[in-house]
PDB file of C-alpha atoms in Angstrom:
ATOM      1  CA  UNK A   1     -73.964  31.435 -22.843  1.00 44.00           C
ATOM      2  CA  UNK A   2     -71.831  28.297 -22.787  1.00 46.00           C
ATOM      3  CA  UNK A   3     -69.631  29.464 -25.615  1.00 44.00           C
ATOM      4  CA  UNK A   4     -68.704  32.648 -23.659  1.00 42.00           C
ATOM      5  CA  UNK A   5     -67.801  30.903 -20.421  1.00 46.00           C
ATOM      6  CA  UNK A   6     -64.068  30.352 -21.230  1.00 46.00           C
ATOM      7  CA  UNK A   7     -63.826  33.949 -22.386  1.00 41.00           C
ATOM      8  CA  UNK A   8     -65.432  35.209 -19.157  1.00 41.00           C
ATOM      9  CA  UNK A   9     -63.049  33.126 -17.048  1.00 44.00           C
ATOM     10  CA  UNK A  10     -60.074  34.533 -18.962  1.00 41.00           C
ATOM     11  CA  UNK A  11     -61.430  38.067 -18.560  1.00 41.00           C
ATOM     12  CA  UNK A  12     -61.972  37.455 -14.854  1.00 42.00           C
ATOM     13  CA  UNK A  13     -58.389  36.225 -14.425  1.00 43.00           C
ATOM     14  CA  UNK A  14     -57.056  39.165 -16.426  1.00 41.00           C
ATOM     15  CA  UNK A  15     -59.190  41.557 -14.414  1.00 41.00           C
ATOM     16  CA  UNK A  16     -57.934  40.093 -11.158  1.00 42.00           C
ATOM     17  CA  UNK A  17     -54.270  40.024 -12.230  1.00 43.00           C
ATOM     18  CA  UNK A  18     -54.113  43.247 -14.227  1.00 41.00           C
ATOM     19  CA  UNK A  19     -56.780  45.252 -12.461  1.00 43.00           C
ATOM     20  CA  UNK A  20     -55.398  44.974  -8.969  1.00 43.00           C
ATOM     21  CA  UNK A  21     -56.685  48.432  -8.219  1.00 42.00           C
ATOM     22  CA  UNK A  22     -60.284  47.202  -8.376  1.00 43.00           C
ATOM     23  CA  UNK A  23     -61.700  46.407  -4.970  1.00 49.00           C
ATOM     24  CA  UNK A  24     -64.378  43.990  -6.228  1.00 50.00           C
ATOM     25  CA  UNK A  25     -64.672  41.873  -9.407  1.00 52.00           C
ATOM     26  CA  UNK A  26     -68.014  40.384 -10.475  1.00 55.00           C
ATOM     27  CA  UNK A  27     -68.035  37.492 -12.963  1.00 54.00           C
ATOM     28  CA  UNK A  28     -71.263  35.699 -13.904  1.00 58.00           C
ATOM     29  CA  UNK A  29     -72.962  36.820 -10.706  1.00 61.00           C
ATOM     30  CA  UNK A  30     -70.071  35.682  -8.487  1.00 63.00           C
ATOM     31  CA  UNK A  31     -68.316  38.431  -6.527  1.00 61.00           C
ATOM     32  CA  UNK A  32     -64.615  38.131  -5.931  1.00 59.00           C
ATOM     33  CA  UNK A  33     -62.902  40.497  -3.507  1.00 60.00           C
ATOM     34  CA  UNK A  34     -59.132  40.310  -3.792  1.00 61.00           C
ATOM     35  CA  UNK A  35     -57.287  40.270  -0.480  1.00 67.00           C
ATOM     36  CA  UNK A  36     -56.262  43.714   0.692  1.00 63.00           C
ATOM     37  CA  UNK A  37     -52.954  44.129   2.428  1.00 68.00           C
ATOM     38  CA  UNK A  38     -53.294  46.631   5.239  1.00 65.00           C
ATOM     39  CA  UNK A  39     -50.122  47.998   6.732  1.00 71.00           C
ATOM     40  CA  UNK A  40     -50.534  49.569  10.146  1.00 66.00           C
ATOM     41  CA  UNK A  41     -47.694  51.729  11.350  1.00 67.00           C
ATOM     42  CA  UNK A  42     -47.878  52.059  15.115  1.00 64.00           C
ATOM     43  CA  UNK A  43     -47.468  55.509  16.575  1.00 65.00           C
ATOM     44  CA  UNK A  44     -44.138  55.507  18.348  1.00 68.00           C
ATOM     45  CA  UNK A  45     -44.350  55.972  22.087  1.00 71.00           C
ATOM     46  CA  UNK A  46     -42.591  59.212  22.959  1.00 72.00           C
ATOM     47  CA  UNK A  47     -39.384  58.721  24.894  1.00 79.00           C
ATOM     48  CA  UNK A  48     -39.379  60.606  28.187  1.00 76.00           C
ATOM     49  CA  UNK A  49     -36.626  63.156  28.638  1.00 80.00           C
ATOM     50  CA  UNK A  50     -33.243  62.052  29.894  1.00 92.00           C
ATOM     51  CA  UNK A  51     -30.777  64.175  31.819  1.00 95.00           C
ATOM     52  CA  UNK A  52     -28.088  63.532  29.215  1.00 96.00           C
ATOM     53  CA  UNK A  53     -30.314  64.613  26.319  1.00 96.00           C
ATOM     54  CA  UNK A  54     -31.468  67.711  28.180  1.00 97.00           C
ATOM     55  CA  UNK A  55     -27.885  68.757  28.957  1.00 98.00           C
ATOM     56  CA  UNK A  56     -26.902  68.237  25.320  1.00 98.00           C
ATOM     57  CA  UNK A  57     -29.868  70.251  24.010  1.00 97.00           C
ATOM     58  CA  UNK A  58     -29.456  73.055  26.562  1.00 98.00           C
ATOM     59  CA  UNK A  59     -25.768  73.351  25.661  1.00 98.00           C
ATOM     60  CA  UNK A  60     -26.681  73.441  21.954  1.00 98.00           C
ATOM     61  CA  UNK A  61     -28.995  76.400  22.648  1.00 98.00           C
ATOM     62  CA  UNK A  62     -26.254  78.109  24.663  1.00 98.00           C
ATOM     63  CA  UNK A  63     -23.748  77.600  21.833  1.00 98.00           C
ATOM     64  CA  UNK A  64     -26.110  79.412  19.438  1.00 98.00           C
ATOM     65  CA  UNK A  65     -25.693  82.597  21.514  1.00 98.00           C
ATOM     66  CA  UNK A  66     -22.005  82.109  22.323  1.00 98.00           C
ATOM     67  CA  UNK A  67     -22.504  80.968  25.946  1.00 98.00           C
ATOM     68  CA  UNK A  68     -20.167  78.305  27.339  1.00 98.00           C
ATOM     69  CA  UNK A  69     -21.483  74.803  27.934  1.00 98.00           C
ATOM     70  CA  UNK A  70     -22.885  74.053  31.387  1.00 98.00           C
ATOM     71  CA  UNK A  71     -21.408  71.312  33.546  1.00 97.00           C
ATOM     72  CA  UNK A  72     -23.450  69.092  35.859  1.00 97.00           C
ATOM     73  CA  UNK A  73     -23.176  69.768  39.585  1.00 96.00           C
ATOM     74  CA  UNK A  74     -24.269  66.961  41.940  1.00 96.00           C
ATOM     75  CA  UNK A  75     -25.983  69.359  44.397  1.00 96.00           C
ATOM     76  CA  UNK A  76     -27.967  70.983  41.588  1.00 96.00           C
ATOM     77  CA  UNK A  77     -28.867  67.535  40.287  1.00 96.00           C
ATOM     78  CA  UNK A  78     -30.025  66.478  43.763  1.00 96.00           C
ATOM     79  CA  UNK A  79     -32.193  69.568  44.289  1.00 95.00           C
ATOM     80  CA  UNK A  80     -33.699  69.413  40.778  1.00 96.00           C
ATOM     81  CA  UNK A  81     -34.559  65.735  41.273  1.00 97.00           C
ATOM     82  CA  UNK A  82     -36.110  66.506  44.661  1.00 95.00           C
ATOM     83  CA  UNK A  83     -38.296  69.199  43.040  1.00 95.00           C
ATOM     84  CA  UNK A  84     -39.313  66.919  40.126  1.00 96.00           C
ATOM     85  CA  UNK A  85     -40.219  64.103  42.534  1.00 96.00           C
ATOM     86  CA  UNK A  86     -42.265  66.473  44.697  1.00 94.00           C
ATOM     87  CA  UNK A  87     -44.165  67.776  41.671  1.00 93.00           C
ATOM     88  CA  UNK A  88     -44.874  64.200  40.525  1.00 95.00           C
ATOM     89  CA  UNK A  89     -46.061  63.183  43.987  1.00 94.00           C
ATOM     90  CA  UNK A  90     -48.297  66.200  44.647  1.00 91.00           C
ATOM     91  CA  UNK A  91     -49.455  66.969  41.103  1.00 90.00           C
ATOM     92  CA  UNK A  92     -48.686  70.650  41.772  1.00 88.00           C
ATOM     93  CA  UNK A  93     -46.657  72.112  38.920  1.00 90.00           C
ATOM     94  CA  UNK A  94     -45.442  75.418  40.247  1.00 89.00           C
ATOM     95  CA  UNK A  95     -42.245  77.182  41.276  1.00 90.00           C
ATOM     96  CA  UNK A  96     -43.710  78.099  44.653  1.00 88.00           C
ATOM     97  CA  UNK A  97     -45.062  75.871  47.389  1.00 84.00           C
ATOM     98  CA  UNK A  98     -48.746  76.693  47.930  1.00 83.00           C
ATOM     99  CA  UNK A  99     -48.446  76.381  51.722  1.00 81.00           C
ATOM    100  CA  UNK A 100     -45.314  78.507  52.210  1.00 83.00           C
ATOM    101  CA  UNK A 101     -45.355  80.794  49.163  1.00 85.00           C
ATOM    102  CA  UNK A 102     -41.654  80.074  48.701  1.00 85.00           C
ATOM    103  CA  UNK A 103     -39.747  78.401  45.899  1.00 85.00           C
ATOM    104  CA  UNK A 104     -39.258  75.093  47.662  1.00 85.00           C
ATOM    105  CA  UNK A 105     -36.908  73.699  45.013  1.00 87.00           C
ATOM    106  CA  UNK A 106     -34.469  76.570  45.397  1.00 86.00           C
ATOM    107  CA  UNK A 107     -34.931  76.549  49.192  1.00 88.00           C
ATOM    108  CA  UNK A 108     -33.959  72.878  49.141  1.00 88.00           C
ATOM    109  CA  UNK A 109     -30.955  73.723  46.955  1.00 87.00           C
ATOM    110  CA  UNK A 110     -29.901  76.436  49.467  1.00 87.00           C
ATOM    111  CA  UNK A 111     -30.021  73.824  52.233  1.00 90.00           C
ATOM    112  CA  UNK A 112     -27.389  71.812  50.320  1.00 90.00           C
ATOM    113  CA  UNK A 113     -25.018  74.806  50.582  1.00 89.00           C
ATOM    114  CA  UNK A 114     -23.907  75.098  46.965  1.00 90.00           C
ATOM    115  CA  UNK A 115     -21.203  77.619  46.155  1.00 91.00           C
ATOM    116  CA  UNK A 116     -23.480  79.837  44.084  1.00 92.00           C
ATOM    117  CA  UNK A 117     -23.966  83.603  44.114  1.00 92.00           C
ATOM    118  CA  UNK A 118     -27.235  83.201  42.205  1.00 92.00           C
ATOM    119  CA  UNK A 119     -29.504  80.246  41.458  1.00 92.00           C
ATOM    120  CA  UNK A 120     -32.423  79.772  39.077  1.00 93.00           C
ATOM    121  CA  UNK A 121     -34.984  77.138  38.158  1.00 95.00           C
ATOM    122  CA  UNK A 122     -36.744  76.022  34.979  1.00 97.00           C
ATOM    123  CA  UNK A 123     -39.779  73.721  35.191  1.00 96.00           C
ATOM    124  CA  UNK A 124     -41.505  71.814  32.423  1.00 95.00           C
ATOM    125  CA  UNK A 125     -44.248  69.206  32.298  1.00 94.00           C
ATOM    126  CA  UNK A 126     -46.135  67.586  29.486  1.00 92.00           C
ATOM    127  CA  UNK A 127     -47.242  64.496  27.607  1.00 91.00           C
ATOM    128  CA  UNK A 128     -46.674  63.185  24.093  1.00 90.00           C
ATOM    129  CA  UNK A 129     -44.143  65.438  22.311  1.00 89.00           C
ATOM    130  CA  UNK A 130     -44.128  67.853  25.249  1.00 88.00           C
ATOM    131  CA  UNK A 131     -43.015  65.007  27.498  1.00 90.00           C
ATOM    132  CA  UNK A 132     -39.787  64.449  25.538  1.00 92.00           C
ATOM    133  CA  UNK A 133     -36.381  66.135  25.713  1.00 94.00           C
ATOM    134  CA  UNK A 134     -37.114  68.033  22.487  1.00 94.00           C
ATOM    135  CA  UNK A 135     -40.527  69.134  23.741  1.00 94.00           C
ATOM    136  CA  UNK A 136     -39.028  70.265  27.037  1.00 95.00           C
ATOM    137  CA  UNK A 137     -36.403  72.403  25.325  1.00 96.00           C
ATOM    138  CA  UNK A 138     -39.000  73.770  22.872  1.00 96.00           C
ATOM    139  CA  UNK A 139     -41.110  74.817  25.862  1.00 95.00           C
ATOM    140  CA  UNK A 140     -38.198  76.608  27.507  1.00 96.00           C
ATOM    141  CA  UNK A 141     -37.086  78.260  24.267  1.00 97.00           C
ATOM    142  CA  UNK A 142     -40.656  79.500  23.754  1.00 96.00           C
ATOM    143  CA  UNK A 143     -40.770  81.178  27.185  1.00 96.00           C
ATOM    144  CA  UNK A 144     -38.703  84.371  27.564  1.00 97.00           C
ATOM    145  CA  UNK A 145     -37.765  83.927  31.242  1.00 96.00           C
ATOM    146  CA  UNK A 146     -36.964  80.222  30.861  1.00 96.00           C
ATOM    147  CA  UNK A 147     -34.936  80.831  27.717  1.00 98.00           C
ATOM    148  CA  UNK A 148     -33.084  83.729  29.368  1.00 97.00           C
ATOM    149  CA  UNK A 149     -32.045  81.482  32.258  1.00 97.00           C
ATOM    150  CA  UNK A 150     -31.069  78.677  29.889  1.00 97.00           C
ATOM    151  CA  UNK A 151     -28.694  80.839  27.807  1.00 98.00           C
ATOM    152  CA  UNK A 152     -27.449  83.192  30.555  1.00 98.00           C
ATOM    153  CA  UNK A 153     -23.661  83.119  30.192  1.00 97.00           C
ATOM    154  CA  UNK A 154     -23.252  83.797  33.920  1.00 97.00           C
ATOM    155  CA  UNK A 155     -24.535  80.332  34.789  1.00 97.00           C
ATOM    156  CA  UNK A 156     -21.784  77.749  34.677  1.00 97.00           C
ATOM    157  CA  UNK A 157     -23.349  74.645  36.208  1.00 97.00           C
ATOM    158  CA  UNK A 158     -26.689  72.918  36.159  1.00 98.00           C
ATOM    159  CA  UNK A 159     -28.586  69.882  37.339  1.00 97.00           C
ATOM    160  CA  UNK A 160     -31.682  68.139  36.030  1.00 97.00           C
ATOM    161  CA  UNK A 161     -34.455  66.218  37.698  1.00 97.00           C
ATOM    162  CA  UNK A 162     -36.907  64.022  35.816  1.00 96.00           C
ATOM    163  CA  UNK A 163     -40.030  62.311  37.139  1.00 96.00           C
ATOM    164  CA  UNK A 164     -43.341  60.907  35.938  1.00 94.00           C
ATOM    165  CA  UNK A 165     -46.594  61.827  37.665  1.00 94.00           C
ATOM    166  CA  UNK A 166     -49.310  59.258  38.353  1.00 93.00           C
ATOM    167  CA  UNK A 167     -51.283  60.471  35.324  1.00 93.00           C
ATOM    168  CA  UNK A 168     -48.300  59.879  33.005  1.00 91.00           C
ATOM    169  CA  UNK A 169     -47.200  63.501  32.784  1.00 93.00           C
ATOM    170  CA  UNK A 170     -43.444  63.820  32.376  1.00 94.00           C
ATOM    171  CA  UNK A 171     -41.757  66.435  34.540  1.00 95.00           C
ATOM    172  CA  UNK A 172     -38.368  68.059  33.995  1.00 96.00           C
ATOM    173  CA  UNK A 173     -36.656  70.500  36.362  1.00 97.00           C
ATOM    174  CA  UNK A 174     -33.403  72.338  35.706  1.00 97.00           C
ATOM    175  CA  UNK A 175     -31.473  74.227  38.383  1.00 96.00           C
ATOM    176  CA  UNK A 176     -28.742  76.718  37.468  1.00 97.00           C
ATOM    177  CA  UNK A 177     -25.821  78.151  39.435  1.00 95.00           C
ATOM    178  CA  UNK A 178     -23.712  81.295  39.026  1.00 96.00           C
ATOM    179  CA  UNK A 179     -20.431  81.055  40.948  1.00 93.00           C
TER     180      UNK A 179
END
């Protein structure tokens, strides 16, 4: 076997250099495992919705149907934020308050005395993709009544509220106003 030893070493080197696809090389009873480079791509953490992104995306949807862009109204923003915070605090994701049976978000908006002839509310909550601006808009587009409110050309102003519940659920609320 001595006369084959240099040949085996050369073959082993060639196998290691040329045969990089092989996971294990065995030469004369010795196992060689070439190092494996593992690349781990972390899953990006979804970005929670922002009021600016939501306004941009809502106005893009409105433009698709020929509706004018909405402007932000401070009273609508205040009431939508109040509703989002309440939902995050209580964990109740609903248009109506369970104790009063009324839409507390719109009741709160009425208390601010906006100059609106009609008001409306869109709610959204979710995690992962559904807790992002894109997921929020996708949810509203996929729901006939939410989409109808979002693209209603009679609404001219809006306000958004964003909150995070204790369990990590992202909450988005949009209030609309018709003058």
